[in-house]
Amino acid sequence: MRRSSYFLPILKENPTEAQIVSHRLMLRGGMVRQSAAGIYTWLPLGLRVLRRIERIVREEQDAAGCQELLMPTIQPAELWRESGRYDVYGKEMLRITDRHEREMLFGPTNEELITDIFRQAVKSYRDLPKLLYHIQWKFRDEIRPRFGVMRGREFLMKDSYSFDLDYAGAKRAYNKMFVAYLRTFARMDLKAIPMKAESGPIGGDMSHEFIILADTGETEVFCDRSLIEYDVLRDSVDFDGDLEPYIKRWTQYYAATSDKHDPAAFAALPVERRVTARGIEIGHIFYFGKKYSEAMKATVTGPNGEAVAVEMGSYGIGVSRLVGGIIEANHDDAGIVWPKSVAPFQVGIINLKPGDADCDAASQETYRKLNESGVETFLDDLNESPGSKFATMDLIGLPWQIVIGPRGLKKGIVELKERRSGKREELSTESALSRVLS
RNA sequence: CGGGGCGUAGCUCAGCCUGGUAGAGCACUGCUUUCGGGAGGCAGGGGUCGCGAGUUCAAAUCCCGCCGCCCCGACCA
């Protein structure tokens, strides 16, 4: 992509409304624009990141045996009356009346809808288990949206729902999602720590929030340092095999958000292993048993011919929130530092002197070769001052920068800069390309 | 929803207290000199001062109402 034709409205100064770093950088870097409180337009650069995150989430859900479908954003109120949540949900739910005076709502979540789909179609225990997900926009009319896309009213979320005949089955589904989440976040270079979370009226230990540590996090968290020292889960996983070892490994140490914090248990840890920090919740997995299946009569015929309400769980990942969360965890004074797996482009080429025949030719050639090798490349071909172009490239945080200028070309070299380390090397174009491609 | 703050050019803000007919920097347009870490010169364009109603000869400025946005709290992926 050439910058001269790309819709990338960079802001040089910090908008006053943005208080936290990810929000500021997303506005300044031309990723999003606010439309109303907590509601954002995703501009081309931001959308690229959102899509890349979405793709990782999708691949890992698929790998865990979860099947994608797509439910609507607008739901009939009727279903929510069935589950009893229509009145319970309160003002956070955006209610809409259509032209026929039918009560509708913009979905804040999809348990009712998926349960309805499920009960219409699945009648026998032989058809279980089922694990379904979708990635869809949700709306929760938060009293006070803040932190940009991290706490918007409209947000993109992946939510999965499991249906099983019994608790053992539900536990297997829970474990699959637990491990899938470890892998998903690892691919984004995030150190996500599963922490005990509120499990509601069902009780038990089948609720975890996946938290990344960041000073700007909304919640106070407490955990054993061992969890931070762990490597993230990069192994390939057999989701049909025994997942308990993974669960044990990641739940053996103390980790809780302030809601579930047990000061006594925490105090029992050696002082040097106690970590108190701020965290951002990026995922939540939750077993809730028969809460919806009983209320909405989602039953299957069991082995003995009896009607059995199915065991359910739901599993969310805040996809749009992750964009902000990843920035919170990956930035410096100059701007964003994207992990390669979610970067909007892998390489940014800076043509320091557009109009100069040598610079143009070298930039074009490098750009062409990278694109032909399947590397998504951004070429800054604007006729701005060099300093401004360096600053912009640092701001948008592409993993690699290739700086092509007349001074270097005279010596047959370009400059390759790794955004994260800031390390700059002068290399031939060929070596720069092979470094980036390796 | 309680408490606090802000709304003046695309962005950051000054002007408001003490009313006199709108400014700066950056951005933008043209020309030009520059050209390796947010360049310089010259010349331009751009604002019913959030909206409405008042007071006044006169309102960005004072009064009242409304709307929007931000921050703290309670609530939340």
Short mmCIF file of C-alpha atoms (C1' of nucleotides) in Angstrom, two decimals:
data_model
loop_
_atom_site.label_atom_id
_atom_site.label_comp_id
_atom_site.label_asym_id
_atom_site.label_seq_id
_atom_site.Cartn_x
_atom_site.Cartn_y
_atom_site.Cartn_z
CA MET A 1 0.00 0.00 0.00
CA ARG A 2 1.26 3.43 -0.91
CA ARG A 3 0.80 6.12 1.68
CA SER A 4 0.00 8.64 -1.02
CA SER A 5 -3.23 6.79 -1.77
CA TYR A 6 -3.98 5.33 1.66
CA PHE A 7 -6.60 6.83 3.93
CA LEU A 8 -4.40 7.39 6.96
CA PRO A 9 -5.29 10.53 8.87
CA ILE A 10 -2.38 10.98 11.28
CA LEU A 11 -2.71 13.41 14.16
CA LYS A 12 0.39 15.16 15.29
CA GLU A 13 -1.03 16.28 18.57
CA ASN A 14 -2.83 14.35 21.23
CA PRO A 15 -6.59 14.70 21.15
CA THR A 16 -7.75 15.89 24.56
CA GLU A 17 -10.41 13.25 24.91
CA ALA A 18 -7.90 10.41 24.87
CA GLN A 19 -6.42 9.82 28.28
CA ILE A 20 -4.79 6.44 28.00
CA VAL A 21 -1.98 5.51 25.72
CA SER A 22 -3.74 3.00 23.48
CA HIS A 23 -6.60 5.40 22.84
CA ARG A 24 -4.21 8.23 22.05
CA LEU A 25 -2.11 6.13 19.73
CA MET A 26 -5.12 4.70 17.93
CA LEU A 27 -6.47 8.18 17.27
CA ARG A 28 -3.12 9.64 16.36
CA GLY A 29 -2.20 6.69 14.19
CA GLY A 30 -5.35 6.97 12.12
CA MET A 31 -6.80 3.66 13.28
CA VAL A 32 -10.14 4.79 14.64
CA ARG A 33 -12.34 7.84 14.95
CA GLN A 34 -14.99 8.26 17.57
CA SER A 35 -18.51 8.53 16.32
CA ALA A 36 -20.27 8.88 19.68
CA ALA A 37 -19.26 8.02 23.23
CA GLY A 38 -17.94 4.47 23.10
CA ILE A 39 -18.75 4.02 19.42
CA TYR A 40 -15.98 4.03 16.84
CA THR A 41 -15.38 3.96 13.14
CA TRP A 42 -12.55 1.65 12.22
CA LEU A 43 -10.35 3.31 9.65
CA PRO A 44 -8.35 1.19 7.18
CA LEU A 45 -5.26 0.80 9.35
CA GLY A 46 -7.23 -0.09 12.46
CA LEU A 47 -9.46 -2.44 10.56
CA ARG A 48 -6.44 -4.36 9.30
CA VAL A 49 -5.38 -5.04 12.87
CA LEU A 50 -8.89 -5.94 13.92
CA ARG A 51 -9.10 -8.44 11.06
CA ARG A 52 -5.77 -9.99 11.90
CA ILE A 53 -6.80 -10.52 15.50
CA GLU A 54 -10.10 -11.91 14.33
CA ARG A 55 -8.31 -14.35 12.08
CA ILE A 56 -6.12 -15.70 14.86
CA VAL A 57 -9.15 -16.10 17.10
CA ARG A 58 -11.01 -17.88 14.32
CA GLU A 59 -8.15 -20.23 13.49
CA GLU A 60 -7.75 -21.24 17.11
CA GLN A 61 -11.46 -21.74 17.64
CA ASP A 62 -11.61 -23.91 14.56
CA ALA A 63 -8.57 -25.87 15.73
CA ALA A 64 -10.31 -26.58 19.03
CA GLY A 65 -13.29 -28.01 17.20
CA CYS A 66 -15.56 -25.02 17.61
CA GLN A 67 -17.78 -24.26 14.62
CA GLU A 68 -18.48 -20.79 13.38
CA LEU A 69 -21.90 -19.39 12.66
CA LEU A 70 -23.17 -15.84 12.67
CA MET A 71 -26.07 -14.59 14.73
CA PRO A 72 -27.70 -11.22 14.14
CA THR A 73 -27.01 -8.06 16.10
CA ILE A 74 -30.72 -7.36 16.56
CA GLN A 75 -32.70 -9.84 18.60
CA PRO A 76 -36.36 -10.19 19.53
CA ALA A 77 -37.20 -9.26 23.13
CA GLU A 78 -39.36 -12.34 23.35
CA LEU A 79 -36.40 -14.69 23.74
CA TRP A 80 -35.06 -12.62 26.59
CA ARG A 81 -38.40 -12.74 28.32
CA GLU A 82 -38.17 -16.52 28.17
CA SER A 83 -34.86 -16.61 29.94
CA GLY A 84 -36.01 -13.98 32.40
CA ARG A 85 -33.20 -11.60 31.54
CA TYR A 86 -35.23 -8.98 29.71
CA ASP A 87 -36.11 -7.21 32.91
CA VAL A 88 -32.98 -8.14 34.78
CA TYR A 89 -30.58 -6.68 32.26
CA GLY A 90 -31.54 -3.09 32.89
CA LYS A 91 -30.51 0.02 31.05
CA GLU A 92 -27.33 -1.49 29.76
CA MET A 93 -29.42 -3.17 27.10
CA LEU A 94 -30.28 -1.03 24.12
CA ARG A 95 -33.95 -1.57 23.43
CA ILE A 96 -35.48 -0.85 20.06
CA THR A 97 -39.02 -0.86 18.78
CA ASP A 98 -39.58 -1.67 15.13
CA ARG A 99 -42.30 -0.20 12.89
CA HIS A 100 -44.75 -2.88 13.95
CA GLU A 101 -44.22 -1.96 17.58
CA ARG A 102 -42.37 -5.20 18.15
CA GLU A 103 -39.85 -5.00 20.95
CA MET A 104 -36.33 -5.69 19.79
CA LEU A 105 -32.89 -5.18 21.25
CA PHE A 106 -29.33 -4.80 20.10
CA GLY A 107 -27.69 -7.89 21.52
CA PRO A 108 -25.33 -7.42 24.46
CA THR A 109 -24.65 -11.18 24.33
CA ASN A 110 -26.17 -14.21 22.67
CA GLU A 111 -27.03 -16.97 25.11
CA GLU A 112 -30.75 -16.75 24.39
CA LEU A 113 -30.35 -16.72 20.65
CA ILE A 114 -27.94 -19.64 20.51
CA THR A 115 -30.07 -21.62 22.93
CA ASP A 116 -33.05 -21.02 20.68
CA ILE A 117 -31.11 -22.17 17.61
CA PHE A 118 -29.87 -25.20 19.47
CA ARG A 119 -33.23 -26.33 20.85
CA GLN A 120 -34.89 -26.07 17.48
CA ALA A 121 -32.35 -28.33 15.87
CA VAL A 122 -30.92 -30.75 18.41
CA LYS A 123 -33.18 -33.34 19.90
CA SER A 124 -30.99 -36.30 20.83
CA TYR A 125 -28.06 -36.80 23.15
CA ARG A 126 -26.43 -38.56 20.18
CA ASP A 127 -25.98 -35.16 18.55
CA LEU A 128 -23.96 -33.87 21.48
CA PRO A 129 -21.58 -32.34 22.18
CA LYS A 130 -21.80 -29.13 20.20
CA LEU A 131 -19.44 -26.22 20.39
CA LEU A 132 -20.44 -23.14 18.39
CA TYR A 133 -19.13 -19.61 18.11
CA HIS A 134 -19.51 -16.39 16.26
CA ILE A 135 -17.69 -13.10 15.97
CA GLN A 136 -20.18 -10.29 16.03
CA TRP A 137 -20.69 -6.72 17.16
CA LYS A 138 -22.38 -6.28 20.48
CA PHE A 139 -23.79 -3.29 22.23
CA ARG A 140 -23.89 -2.57 25.91
CA ASP A 141 -25.06 0.84 26.86
CA GLU A 142 -22.41 1.41 29.48
CA ILE A 143 -23.02 4.25 31.87
CA ARG A 144 -19.57 5.53 31.20
CA PRO A 145 -17.64 4.24 28.23
CA ARG A 146 -13.93 5.03 28.44
CA PHE A 147 -10.46 3.99 27.40
CA GLY A 148 -11.28 4.11 23.69
CA VAL A 149 -12.04 0.71 22.20
CA MET A 150 -11.12 -1.03 25.42
CA ARG A 151 -14.36 -0.10 27.01
CA GLY A 152 -16.66 0.94 24.23
CA ARG A 153 -20.39 0.56 24.06
CA GLU A 154 -20.20 -1.10 20.69
CA PHE A 155 -17.56 -3.81 20.56
CA LEU A 156 -16.56 -6.83 18.54
CA MET A 157 -16.62 -10.04 20.47
CA LYS A 158 -16.02 -13.68 19.81
CA ASP A 159 -18.41 -15.73 21.86
CA SER A 160 -18.58 -19.49 21.96
CA TYR A 161 -21.27 -21.66 23.47
CA SER A 162 -20.99 -25.30 24.50
CA PHE A 163 -23.76 -27.85 24.76
CA ASP A 164 -23.20 -31.12 26.56
CA LEU A 165 -25.19 -33.92 28.06
CA ASP A 166 -23.51 -33.88 31.44
CA TYR A 167 -21.05 -32.07 33.63
CA ALA A 168 -18.12 -34.17 32.45
CA GLY A 169 -18.86 -33.13 28.90
CA ALA A 170 -19.19 -29.49 29.90
CA LYS A 171 -15.86 -29.72 31.66
CA ARG A 172 -14.23 -31.05 28.47
CA ALA A 173 -15.67 -28.16 26.50
CA TYR A 174 -14.46 -25.75 29.16
CA ASN A 175 -10.97 -27.22 29.00
CA LYS A 176 -10.90 -26.96 25.23
CA MET A 177 -11.68 -23.28 25.39
CA PHE A 178 -9.23 -22.76 28.22
CA VAL A 179 -6.40 -24.22 26.16
CA ALA A 180 -7.58 -22.58 22.93
CA TYR A 181 -7.40 -19.23 24.73
CA LEU A 182 -3.87 -19.87 25.93
CA ARG A 183 -2.84 -20.54 22.35
CA THR A 184 -4.83 -17.64 20.90
CA PHE A 185 -3.25 -15.05 23.16
CA ALA A 186 0.20 -16.59 22.79
CA ARG A 187 -0.04 -16.05 19.05
CA MET A 188 -0.57 -12.36 19.72
CA ASP A 189 2.55 -12.30 21.89
CA LEU A 190 0.41 -11.60 24.90
CA LYS A 191 1.09 -13.09 28.26
CA ALA A 192 -2.47 -13.80 29.30
CA ILE A 193 -2.91 -15.19 32.77
CA PRO A 194 -6.02 -17.20 33.58
CA MET A 195 -7.42 -15.99 36.86
CA LYS A 196 -10.22 -17.24 38.99
CA ALA A 197 -13.32 -15.26 38.29
CA GLU A 198 -16.77 -14.84 39.66
CA SER A 199 -18.77 -17.94 38.78
CA GLY A 200 -22.18 -16.69 39.81
CA PRO A 201 -24.88 -18.84 41.35
CA ILE A 202 -23.47 -22.06 39.89
CA GLY A 203 -20.33 -21.87 42.00
CA GLY A 204 -17.42 -24.17 41.41
CA ASP A 205 -14.15 -23.32 39.77
CA MET A 206 -15.33 -23.22 36.18
CA SER A 207 -14.90 -19.54 35.50
CA HIS A 208 -11.68 -17.86 34.48
CA GLU A 209 -10.82 -14.45 33.24
CA PHE A 210 -7.79 -14.14 30.98
CA ILE A 211 -5.86 -11.11 32.05
CA ILE A 212 -2.91 -9.27 30.60
CA LEU A 213 -0.93 -7.10 32.95
CA ALA A 214 -0.79 -3.40 32.13
CA ASP A 215 -0.47 -0.33 34.30
CA THR A 216 -3.58 1.11 32.72
CA GLY A 217 -5.64 -2.01 33.44
CA GLU A 218 -9.04 -1.57 34.97
CA THR A 219 -8.82 -4.24 37.61
CA GLU A 220 -6.43 -4.98 40.38
CA VAL A 221 -5.07 -8.49 40.16
CA PHE A 222 -3.03 -10.74 42.40
CA CYS A 223 -1.00 -13.68 41.29
CA ASP A 224 1.96 -15.93 41.84
CA ARG A 225 5.03 -14.79 39.95
CA SER A 226 5.41 -18.30 38.53
CA LEU A 227 2.56 -17.59 36.16
CA ILE A 228 4.35 -14.58 34.76
CA GLU A 229 7.57 -16.49 34.37
CA TYR A 230 5.87 -19.22 32.34
CA ASP A 231 6.41 -19.37 28.65
CA VAL A 232 3.23 -18.92 26.71
CA LEU A 233 1.64 -22.00 25.17
CA ARG A 234 3.07 -22.42 21.71
CA ASP A 235 2.86 -26.20 21.41
CA SER A 236 0.36 -27.63 19.03
CA VAL A 237 -2.38 -29.23 21.03
CA ASP A 238 -4.46 -32.35 20.46
CA PHE A 239 -7.87 -31.08 21.47
CA ASP A 240 -9.31 -34.59 21.48
CA GLY A 241 -6.66 -35.74 23.90
CA ASP A 242 -6.30 -35.14 27.62
CA LEU A 243 -6.23 -31.42 28.32
CA GLU A 244 -6.10 -31.67 32.10
CA PRO A 245 -2.30 -31.36 32.25
CA TYR A 246 -2.56 -27.92 30.63
CA ILE A 247 -5.32 -26.86 32.97
CA LYS A 248 -3.37 -28.06 35.98
CA ARG A 249 -0.26 -26.31 34.87
CA TRP A 250 -1.99 -22.96 34.49
CA THR A 251 -4.23 -23.19 37.53
CA GLN A 252 -1.85 -24.63 40.10
CA TYR A 253 -0.71 -21.21 41.27
CA TYR A 254 -2.63 -18.45 42.94
CA ALA A 255 -4.20 -15.96 40.54
CA ALA A 256 -7.30 -13.88 41.16
CA THR A 257 -8.86 -10.57 40.32
CA SER A 258 -9.83 -8.30 43.19
CA ASP A 259 -13.39 -9.70 43.12
CA LYS A 260 -12.20 -13.17 43.98
CA HIS A 261 -9.08 -12.23 45.86
CA ASP A 262 -8.33 -14.29 48.95
CA PRO A 263 -5.85 -12.25 51.00
CA ALA A 264 -5.07 -15.17 53.30
CA ALA A 265 -4.16 -17.51 50.46
CA PHE A 266 -2.14 -14.75 48.82
CA ALA A 267 -0.31 -13.96 52.05
CA ALA A 268 0.70 -17.61 52.30
CA LEU A 269 2.92 -17.16 49.24
CA PRO A 270 6.55 -16.25 49.76
CA VAL A 271 6.85 -12.48 49.51
CA GLU A 272 9.00 -12.60 46.39
CA ARG A 273 6.35 -14.57 44.53
CA ARG A 274 3.48 -12.21 45.29
CA VAL A 275 2.56 -10.00 42.40
CA THR A 276 0.02 -7.24 42.73
CA ALA A 277 -0.69 -5.46 39.47
CA ARG A 278 -3.27 -3.96 37.20
CA GLY A 279 -4.81 -6.05 34.47
CA ILE A 280 -6.95 -5.93 31.37
CA GLU A 281 -9.51 -8.65 30.89
CA ILE A 282 -9.33 -9.93 27.34
CA GLY A 283 -11.23 -13.17 27.68
CA HIS A 284 -13.67 -14.89 29.98
CA ILE A 285 -14.73 -18.49 30.05
CA PHE A 286 -17.71 -19.52 32.02
CA TYR A 287 -19.69 -22.63 32.82
CA PHE A 288 -23.30 -22.01 33.74
CA GLY A 289 -24.90 -25.44 33.61
CA LYS A 290 -28.61 -25.49 32.94
CA LYS A 291 -29.46 -21.87 33.58
CA TYR A 292 -30.69 -21.20 30.05
CA SER A 293 -31.48 -24.72 28.94
CA GLU A 294 -33.98 -25.13 31.76
CA ALA A 295 -35.54 -21.71 31.37
CA MET A 296 -35.81 -22.09 27.62
CA LYS A 297 -36.47 -25.80 27.51
CA ALA A 298 -33.41 -26.74 25.56
CA THR A 299 -33.61 -30.45 26.18
CA VAL A 300 -32.43 -33.54 24.40
CA THR A 301 -33.65 -37.08 24.74
CA GLY A 302 -31.14 -38.94 26.84
CA PRO A 303 -30.01 -42.57 26.59
CA ASN A 304 -32.90 -43.71 28.73
CA GLY A 305 -35.53 -41.85 26.80
CA GLU A 306 -35.89 -39.04 29.31
CA ALA A 307 -35.71 -35.31 28.49
CA VAL A 308 -32.46 -33.80 29.76
CA ALA A 309 -31.72 -30.09 29.88
CA VAL A 310 -28.29 -29.59 28.38
CA GLU A 311 -25.22 -28.35 30.19
CA MET A 312 -23.91 -25.10 28.79
CA GLY A 313 -21.03 -22.73 28.98
CA SER A 314 -20.03 -19.55 27.23
CA TYR A 315 -16.62 -18.28 26.29
CA GLY A 316 -15.86 -14.73 25.23
CA ILE A 317 -12.92 -12.90 23.73
CA GLY A 318 -13.05 -9.13 23.39
CA VAL A 319 -11.75 -8.83 19.84
CA SER A 320 -11.94 -5.05 19.52
CA ARG A 321 -10.73 -4.62 23.08
CA LEU A 322 -7.67 -6.65 22.19
CA VAL A 323 -6.55 -4.00 19.73
CA GLY A 324 -6.29 -1.54 22.61
CA GLY A 325 -4.96 -4.17 24.99
CA ILE A 326 -2.17 -5.17 22.65
CA ILE A 327 -1.14 -1.53 22.30
CA GLU A 328 -1.17 -1.07 26.06
CA ALA A 329 1.26 -3.96 26.26
CA ASN A 330 3.31 -2.97 23.20
CA HIS A 331 4.28 0.67 22.83
CA ASP A 332 7.03 3.13 23.62
CA ASP A 333 7.35 6.90 23.62
CA ALA A 334 7.39 7.05 19.83
CA GLY A 335 4.27 5.02 19.29
CA ILE A 336 2.90 1.54 18.77
CA VAL A 337 5.13 -1.51 18.54
CA TRP A 338 3.03 -4.19 16.87
CA PRO A 339 3.68 -7.86 17.44
CA LYS A 340 4.28 -9.35 14.00
CA SER A 341 1.20 -11.55 14.17
CA VAL A 342 -1.22 -8.63 14.33
CA ALA A 343 0.68 -5.82 12.62
CA PRO A 344 -1.33 -4.06 9.91
CA PHE A 345 1.67 -4.33 7.59
CA GLN A 346 4.89 -6.22 8.20
CA VAL A 347 7.22 -3.73 6.59
CA GLY A 348 7.20 -0.01 6.07
CA ILE A 349 9.42 1.47 3.41
CA ILE A 350 10.36 5.10 3.74
CA ASN A 351 11.32 6.75 0.49
CA LEU A 352 13.20 9.72 1.86
CA LYS A 353 13.24 11.63 -1.38
CA PRO A 354 10.31 11.00 -3.66
CA GLY A 355 11.03 12.50 -7.04
CA ASP A 356 14.65 11.45 -6.94
CA ALA A 357 15.03 8.86 -9.68
CA ASP A 358 17.27 6.54 -7.70
CA CYS A 359 15.19 6.70 -4.54
CA ASP A 360 11.99 6.12 -6.46
CA ALA A 361 13.41 3.19 -8.39
CA ALA A 362 14.91 1.53 -5.32
CA SER A 363 11.74 2.05 -3.28
CA GLN A 364 9.51 0.69 -6.02
CA GLU A 365 11.71 -2.32 -6.53
CA THR A 366 11.85 -3.15 -2.84
CA TYR A 367 8.13 -2.62 -2.51
CA ARG A 368 7.42 -4.86 -5.48
CA LYS A 369 9.69 -7.66 -4.27
CA LEU A 370 8.19 -7.69 -0.81
CA ASN A 371 4.66 -7.76 -2.12
CA GLU A 372 5.53 -10.53 -4.54
CA SER A 373 6.90 -12.51 -1.61
CA GLY A 374 3.58 -12.15 0.13
CA VAL A 375 4.81 -9.62 2.69
CA GLU A 376 2.28 -6.90 3.36
CA THR A 377 4.17 -3.70 2.80
CA PHE A 378 3.48 -0.04 3.33
CA LEU A 379 5.39 2.47 1.24
CA ASP A 380 5.67 6.04 2.46
CA ASP A 381 6.06 7.91 -0.80
CA LEU A 382 4.88 11.28 0.49
CA ASN A 383 6.97 14.34 -0.10
CA GLU A 384 7.28 15.27 3.56
CA SER A 385 10.33 16.10 5.57
CA PRO A 386 12.30 13.03 6.63
CA GLY A 387 11.78 13.65 10.32
CA SER A 388 8.05 13.68 9.91
CA LYS A 389 8.11 10.41 7.99
CA PHE A 390 10.27 8.71 10.58
CA ALA A 391 7.93 9.85 13.30
CA THR A 392 4.87 8.61 11.45
CA MET A 393 6.42 5.23 10.75
CA ASP A 394 7.36 4.83 14.40
CA LEU A 395 3.88 5.90 15.42
CA ILE A 396 2.09 3.23 13.38
CA GLY A 397 4.53 0.65 14.68
CA LEU A 398 5.20 -1.69 11.77
CA PRO A 399 7.73 -4.35 12.81
CA TRP A 400 10.30 -3.47 10.12
CA GLN A 401 11.28 -0.23 8.50
CA ILE A 402 13.40 0.05 5.39
CA VAL A 403 14.74 3.55 4.90
CA ILE A 404 15.79 4.40 1.38
CA GLY A 405 17.56 7.70 0.79
CA PRO A 406 20.00 9.26 -1.65
CA ARG A 407 22.88 9.24 0.78
CA GLY A 408 22.69 5.50 1.33
CA LEU A 409 22.00 4.62 -2.26
CA LYS A 410 25.24 6.28 -3.32
CA LYS A 411 26.97 3.68 -1.17
CA GLY A 412 24.60 0.96 -2.35
CA ILE A 413 22.88 0.57 1.00
CA VAL A 414 19.57 1.05 2.70
CA GLU A 415 18.81 1.20 6.40
CA LEU A 416 16.85 -1.57 8.07
CA LYS A 417 15.30 -0.73 11.40
CA GLU A 418 13.61 -3.12 13.73
CA ARG A 419 10.83 -1.14 15.41
CA ARG A 420 10.82 -3.06 18.68
CA SER A 421 14.52 -2.87 19.48
CA GLY A 422 15.16 0.33 17.57
CA LYS A 423 18.22 -1.37 16.15
CA ARG A 424 19.33 0.10 12.83
CA GLU A 425 21.58 -1.57 10.31
CA GLU A 426 22.95 -0.42 7.03
CA LEU A 427 22.67 -3.21 4.49
CA SER A 428 22.43 -3.85 0.82
CA THR A 429 18.87 -3.94 -0.44
CA GLU A 430 19.22 -7.66 -0.98
CA SER A 431 20.34 -8.41 2.58
CA ALA A 432 17.64 -6.15 3.99
CA LEU A 433 15.06 -8.10 2.01
CA SER A 434 16.37 -11.45 3.11
CA ARG A 435 16.41 -10.33 6.73
CA VAL A 436 12.81 -9.27 6.55
CA LEU A 437 11.77 -12.38 4.69
CA SER A 438 13.50 -14.80 7.06
"C1'" C B 1 -26.74 8.23 37.93
"C1'" G B 2 -23.70 11.34 41.79
"C1'" G B 3 -19.21 14.61 41.82
"C1'" G B 4 -15.72 17.55 38.79
"C1'" G B 5 -14.22 19.74 34.10
"C1'" C B 6 -14.50 21.16 29.03
"C1'" G B 7 -17.07 22.80 24.26
"C1'" U B 8 -13.67 29.13 20.00
"C1'" A B 9 -10.47 26.93 12.48
"C1'" G B 10 -9.00 19.93 10.82
"C1'" C B 11 -5.69 19.40 15.77
"C1'" U B 12 -3.70 21.76 20.43
"C1'" C B 13 -5.18 26.08 22.67
"C1'" A B 14 -5.37 31.78 23.92
"C1'" G B 15 -9.31 35.42 24.30
"C1'" C B 16 -14.21 35.13 28.72
"C1'" C B 17 -12.82 37.41 35.00
"C1'" U B 18 -13.33 43.42 33.46
"C1'" G B 19 -19.03 43.00 26.94
"C1'" G B 20 -16.87 46.81 21.75
"C1'" U B 21 -17.84 42.84 16.30
"C1'" A B 22 -12.19 36.56 16.53
"C1'" G B 23 -6.51 35.12 17.38
"C1'" A B 24 -1.73 31.87 17.73
"C1'" G B 25 0.98 27.38 16.66
"C1'" C B 26 0.50 23.11 13.86
"C1'" A B 27 -2.36 21.23 9.61
"C1'" C B 28 -4.33 22.75 4.54
"C1'" U B 29 -3.62 25.52 -0.76
"C1'" G B 30 0.03 28.04 -4.27
"C1'" C B 31 5.09 29.49 -5.24
"C1'" U B 32 9.93 28.81 -3.45
"C1'" U B 33 14.34 27.27 -0.73
"C1'" U B 34 15.28 22.84 1.62
"C1'" C B 35 15.91 17.47 2.26
"C1'" G B 36 18.63 11.38 7.04
"C1'" G B 37 14.63 12.10 13.12
"C1'" G B 38 7.86 16.00 13.47
"C1'" A B 39 12.35 22.14 8.14
"C1'" G B 40 12.40 27.66 6.31
"C1'" G B 41 10.47 32.00 3.43
"C1'" C B 42 6.49 34.54 0.81
"C1'" A B 43 1.31 34.61 -0.33
"C1'" G B 44 -3.53 32.51 0.76
"C1'" G B 45 -8.14 29.76 2.26
"C1'" G B 46 -10.80 28.29 6.46
"C1'" G B 47 -14.72 29.71 12.41
"C1'" U B 48 -23.44 31.38 12.29
"C1'" C B 49 -17.27 31.00 19.08
"C1'" G B 50 -21.94 23.46 20.76
"C1'" C B 51 -27.52 24.76 20.39
"C1'" G B 52 -31.68 27.79 22.05
"C1'" A B 53 -33.74 31.70 24.64
"C1'" G B 54 -32.56 36.24 27.54
"C1'" U B 55 -29.99 41.00 29.41
"C1'" U B 56 -27.68 45.01 26.55
"C1'" C B 57 -26.86 50.22 21.85
"C1'" A B 58 -23.50 45.96 21.50
"C1'" A B 59 -22.50 38.98 23.73
"C1'" A B 60 -17.24 34.11 22.37
"C1'" U B 61 -17.46 37.09 26.95
"C1'" C B 62 -22.98 38.14 31.51
"C1'" C B 63 -27.83 35.19 32.98
"C1'" C B 64 -31.13 30.78 32.12
"C1'" G B 65 -32.17 26.17 29.70
"C1'" C B 66 -30.63 22.13 26.64
"C1'" C B 67 -27.07 18.99 24.07
"C1'" G B 68 -22.32 16.76 23.50
"C1'" C B 69 -17.56 15.13 25.23
"C1'" C B 70 -13.74 14.04 29.05
"C1'" C B 71 -12.19 12.68 34.16
"C1'" C B 72 -13.36 10.30 39.32
"C1'" G B 73 -17.02 6.91 41.58
"C1'" A B 74 -20.83 2.89 41.27
"C1'" C B 75 -21.44 -0.97 36.71
"C1'" C B 76 -19.05 -3.95 32.86
"C1'" A B 77 -15.94 -8.37 27.58
#
